[in-house]
Structures are given as C-alpha cells and as structure tokens.
XYZ file of C-alpha atoms in Angstrom:
275
model
C 113.136 75.843 83.769
C 109.983 74.735 85.583
C 107.273 74.184 83.050
C 105.155 76.571 84.874
C 107.361 79.403 84.489
C 107.470 78.951 80.629
C 103.665 79.118 80.586
C 103.927 82.851 81.865
C 105.128 83.862 78.378
C 102.497 81.750 76.726
C 99.608 82.966 78.694
C 100.595 86.611 79.250
C 102.710 89.603 77.935
C 104.552 92.260 79.611
C 103.024 95.890 79.601
C 104.629 99.030 81.099
C 101.256 100.751 81.795
C 98.545 98.466 83.268
C 95.761 100.852 82.330
C 96.480 100.384 78.538
C 94.834 96.997 78.758
C 91.624 98.219 80.435
C 88.607 100.236 79.015
C 88.265 103.822 80.513
C 84.480 103.577 80.618
C 84.286 100.670 82.805
C 85.212 100.081 86.508
C 88.704 98.469 87.365
C 89.052 96.138 90.302
C 92.069 95.729 92.778
C 92.627 92.971 95.119
C 94.887 94.381 98.029
C 96.415 92.559 100.817
C 95.554 95.392 103.258
C 97.150 94.046 106.200
C 100.694 94.677 104.721
C 100.164 98.423 104.672
C 96.913 98.961 106.463
C 97.552 102.900 106.707
C 97.943 103.538 103.056
C 95.062 101.111 102.197
C 92.802 102.805 104.723
C 93.727 106.088 103.023
C 92.225 105.033 99.666
C 88.658 104.996 101.165
C 86.787 107.923 100.026
C 89.367 109.186 97.646
C 88.114 110.473 94.085
C 87.322 107.510 91.922
C 86.594 105.189 94.983
C 83.257 103.308 94.454
C 83.015 100.412 96.883
C 84.868 97.498 98.432
C 84.293 94.185 100.231
C 86.330 92.206 102.603
C 86.885 88.806 101.099
C 87.043 86.707 104.106
C 83.446 87.899 105.227
C 80.916 85.267 105.096
C 83.282 82.485 104.691
C 85.147 79.794 106.864
C 87.981 82.265 106.926
C 85.782 84.978 108.806
C 87.761 84.499 112.091
C 90.699 86.147 110.208
C 88.549 89.024 109.058
C 91.107 91.665 110.277
C 93.683 90.198 107.850
C 91.253 89.706 105.076
C 92.251 90.989 101.619
C 90.123 93.645 100.129
C 88.238 93.924 96.829
C 88.054 97.463 95.491
C 85.834 98.833 92.735
C 87.545 102.057 91.277
C 87.417 104.439 88.371
C 90.358 104.008 85.957
C 92.792 106.909 86.172
C 91.347 108.338 89.245
C 93.332 109.392 92.317
C 92.073 106.188 94.164
C 93.109 104.144 91.222
C 96.659 105.630 90.932
C 97.266 105.135 94.572
C 96.108 101.519 94.566
C 98.174 100.822 91.376
C 101.275 102.191 93.021
C 100.704 99.889 96.004
C 100.487 96.870 93.837
C 103.380 97.730 91.724
C 105.754 99.133 94.299
C 105.066 97.035 97.276
C 103.763 93.955 95.799
C 100.443 93.831 97.791
C 97.928 93.314 95.229
C 96.762 93.142 91.550
C 94.044 94.409 89.228
C 91.449 93.048 86.673
C 88.631 94.319 84.583
C 85.711 91.996 83.585
C 85.102 91.854 79.862
C 81.432 92.199 80.607
C 79.561 93.775 83.325
C 79.667 92.087 86.685
C 78.539 92.778 90.178
C 81.044 93.350 92.994
C 79.628 90.562 95.038
C 79.596 88.175 92.247
C 83.279 88.856 91.683
C 83.850 88.523 95.445
C 82.164 85.221 95.379
C 84.385 84.003 92.547
C 87.474 85.098 94.460
C 86.500 83.550 97.686
C 86.398 80.117 96.014
C 90.269 80.339 95.176
C 91.595 80.933 98.665
C 91.032 77.474 100.071
C 91.797 74.523 97.641
C 91.501 70.770 97.971
C 95.087 69.488 98.245
C 96.663 66.312 96.854
C 96.629 64.680 100.432
C 93.016 64.977 100.650
C 92.778 68.058 102.893
C 92.491 71.693 102.034
C 95.228 74.310 101.822
C 95.047 78.144 102.155
C 96.317 80.081 99.031
C 97.186 83.733 99.384
C 95.605 84.651 96.127
C 96.010 88.493 97.135
C 99.678 88.097 96.874
C 100.897 88.857 93.231
C 103.484 85.998 93.653
C 100.858 83.343 94.482
C 98.428 84.850 91.809
C 101.221 84.363 89.219
C 101.837 80.851 90.283
C 98.088 79.969 90.257
C 97.709 81.273 86.814
C 100.861 79.809 85.275
C 101.006 76.409 86.860
C 97.312 75.173 86.392
C 96.000 73.284 83.436
C 94.285 75.023 80.767
C 91.043 74.169 82.350
C 92.127 75.356 85.833
C 93.458 78.764 84.167
C 90.222 79.289 82.580
C 88.330 78.740 85.849
C 90.672 81.167 87.704
C 90.420 83.927 84.983
C 86.739 83.346 84.322
C 84.723 86.278 85.232
C 87.615 88.389 86.075
C 88.326 89.087 82.353
C 91.548 91.109 81.985
C 93.893 90.255 84.831
C 97.089 92.194 85.284
C 99.791 91.264 87.899
C 102.927 93.110 88.765
C 106.246 91.729 88.012
C 109.538 91.711 90.080
C 110.977 94.392 87.556
C 108.118 96.843 88.441
C 106.192 96.204 85.093
C 102.943 94.529 84.762
C 101.989 91.124 83.237
C 98.636 91.128 81.284
C 97.163 87.747 81.235
C 94.897 86.350 78.379
C 91.191 86.436 79.114
C 89.577 82.729 79.125
C 86.076 81.744 78.992
C 85.011 79.129 81.709
C 81.950 76.920 80.926
C 82.258 74.467 83.858
C 80.792 74.452 87.415
C 81.587 76.896 90.069
C 83.689 74.491 92.147
C 87.394 75.730 92.562
C 90.261 73.836 90.709
C 92.257 71.374 92.830
C 95.644 72.115 94.302
C 97.710 69.797 92.248
C 101.302 68.632 92.932
C 102.618 71.066 90.155
C 100.701 74.005 91.572
C 101.692 73.185 95.180
C 105.409 73.085 94.058
C 104.983 76.303 91.998
C 103.616 78.212 95.005
C 106.704 77.219 96.966
C 109.142 77.891 93.988
C 107.620 81.330 93.031
C 109.076 82.958 96.332
C 112.655 82.008 95.296
C 112.014 82.621 91.592
C 110.458 86.163 92.377
C 113.614 87.194 94.456
C 115.946 85.768 91.719
C 114.024 87.593 89.174
C 114.307 90.868 90.944
C 118.051 90.298 91.939
C 119.190 89.575 88.371
C 116.696 91.855 86.457
C 115.600 88.829 84.387
C 111.857 88.091 83.788
C 110.564 85.201 85.593
C 110.109 83.173 82.286
C 113.626 83.742 81.328
C 115.397 82.375 84.657
C 117.933 79.658 83.819
C 116.608 76.315 85.513
C 120.078 75.711 86.741
C 119.980 78.897 88.787
C 116.620 78.111 90.402
C 117.906 74.488 91.244
C 120.960 75.876 92.900
C 118.781 78.418 94.957
C 116.659 75.540 96.015
C 119.743 73.661 97.081
C 120.906 76.631 99.276
C 117.454 76.553 100.957
C 117.823 72.746 101.533
C 120.874 73.494 103.280
C 119.254 76.306 105.532
C 120.743 79.118 103.640
C 117.270 81.019 102.934
C 117.849 84.457 104.334
C 117.980 87.044 101.311
C 121.185 88.548 102.678
C 122.936 85.245 102.608
C 121.398 84.504 99.102
C 122.681 87.791 97.884
C 126.231 87.142 99.030
C 126.126 83.768 97.086
C 124.480 84.969 94.064
C 127.654 85.288 92.082
C 128.299 81.549 92.753
C 124.724 80.574 91.943
C 125.015 82.432 88.597
C 128.719 81.775 87.445
C 129.889 78.489 88.898
C 130.663 75.753 86.288
C 129.612 72.158 86.875
C 132.901 71.296 88.703
C 132.736 74.373 90.909
C 129.110 73.467 91.733
C 129.817 70.033 92.864
C 132.537 71.406 95.304
C 129.797 73.919 96.483
C 127.318 70.896 97.020
C 129.894 69.166 99.193
C 130.083 72.249 101.341
C 126.321 72.730 101.449
C 125.525 69.360 102.680
C 128.469 68.775 105.150
C 126.662 68.408 108.416
C 129.823 69.052 110.371
C 129.569 72.780 109.290
C 127.277 75.481 110.673
C 125.180 77.594 108.302
C 127.706 80.509 108.879
C 130.737 78.245 108.197
C 129.081 76.980 104.896
C 128.488 80.567 103.704
C 132.121 81.541 104.527
C 133.487 78.356 102.754
C 131.118 78.944 99.674
C 132.294 82.607 99.284
C 135.944 81.486 99.625
C 135.531 78.967 96.806
C 133.535 81.231 94.476
C-alpha cells in the first residue's frame, strides 16, 4: 500500500456523525465546490443557520476563474443550512468541514485556504490543487510530511472529510509555528493526488476504507489505466480480475493489457474471458 494511504489511519479516525467532533457553541465552516451543484449550493444562501460566505478565488491570481470558485461558508452547527451543506459533502463529495479550535475570522481562514490552491511543484513551476474536492484534500493531508500536515491543518483546527463509504474522517488538529508560505508539492504528494481518484473508486466499489486497500489491487488498477482502460464501467467489469487473480493469472492479464495489436475493446473482452 502506498505510504500516504497508511497515514490516513495514523492521522485521523472514522466517525459516523461529523457533528460529534465539533462544539455546538462555535461556528462551523464548510468548503464547497459549488460549481458541481450550483443550484443546491445557491439554495443554502439565507437558510436558517447561514452566517456568511466568501468566494475563495476572489482577490487571487485565480480570480479570472471566479465563477468556478469554491465557497467558504460559516454556519451554525445543527442548523438547516448546516444539515443541507453536510449532505452535499457526504452524498455528492463536493466539500468538507472544519471548526477552528480557537476563534478565527472568516477572512483569515479564507486567506489560509487560498495559499493551498497553487503549490510550487518539483519541476520549478506551480500546480493547481483542487483543495475543495474531498479526494484532493484527503491526499493533501495524508501524503504530506508532518510539517506540511501541520501547516495545512493549522488554523483550521478540527477538519473532517467525507469517505467513499459515506462516513466522515476526523483529522487530528496540529499546531503550526512556521511561516505562512504554503508547503511544496512534493513528488509523493503529486503521486498521491493522481492515485487518490483510483483509490477512492476502488474503496467505494469494494466497501473497504482507503487505508485498508491492498497495494496489489491499486497497482493492478494503475496498470489498467496505463493500458487506456480507465472508464469506471470498464473497471467495474474487470474488478473481479483485479481482486481475485493469482500471480500467474495476472501475468497473463498483463500480456493482454500491453499487447499493442489489440484495441481497448479487444483487451477488455480478452481479460473477461481469461478471468
């Protein structure tokens, strides 16, 4: 298993009710990728328990993408607005929640979040990280060093991200004493951001938590993608092979996967016939 997946279990715990980890007397904050369900997100505005919100790309180099900007919402825990936002995160995977352990201003929290969207990459450039997506947020928190983890969590306090099983993952708070500069996009984090999409799908398809996925399954799913078999319907058809093939059977599968004389459709048919 990739090391960053094991750190999910080391840095967080599963909770069935996200509100159980928050304090009722303090506001709770939700990061939403509002472009993925703009109608339901817009309906949150003005609901009981709604306090305020900011568009996170405003005032940043990403401002030209303002219509696609994620939102940062301030809500009352347990309110109608909170329940609707929590359902959007858990059911549609379009956001996650946090509550600072100490009082914090909405604009200060937004400034911290804004530093995480564009990270310095290993090639000397910069890369956009979709932090509003729970999959990317999970990879960011799990794959970074202890220092990077503390920086990301920092003023956010108690962070909870939805899981593929529809539960929540509550991450340990961590104090950060360094400067305000965002952590770099390391090779491990870059790899994790690519792997998390396949791992999330596999976790959902097998009902196994991310941190319990066998490394062999993930490697086989990666090989399918390298052979241009990446659609979820095709992966689902080949999931029994990914999960149950022994070493000899998988060697035969690899010969089919990387046979350049076969089309993708032919590869899938051959793999199903041999499974």
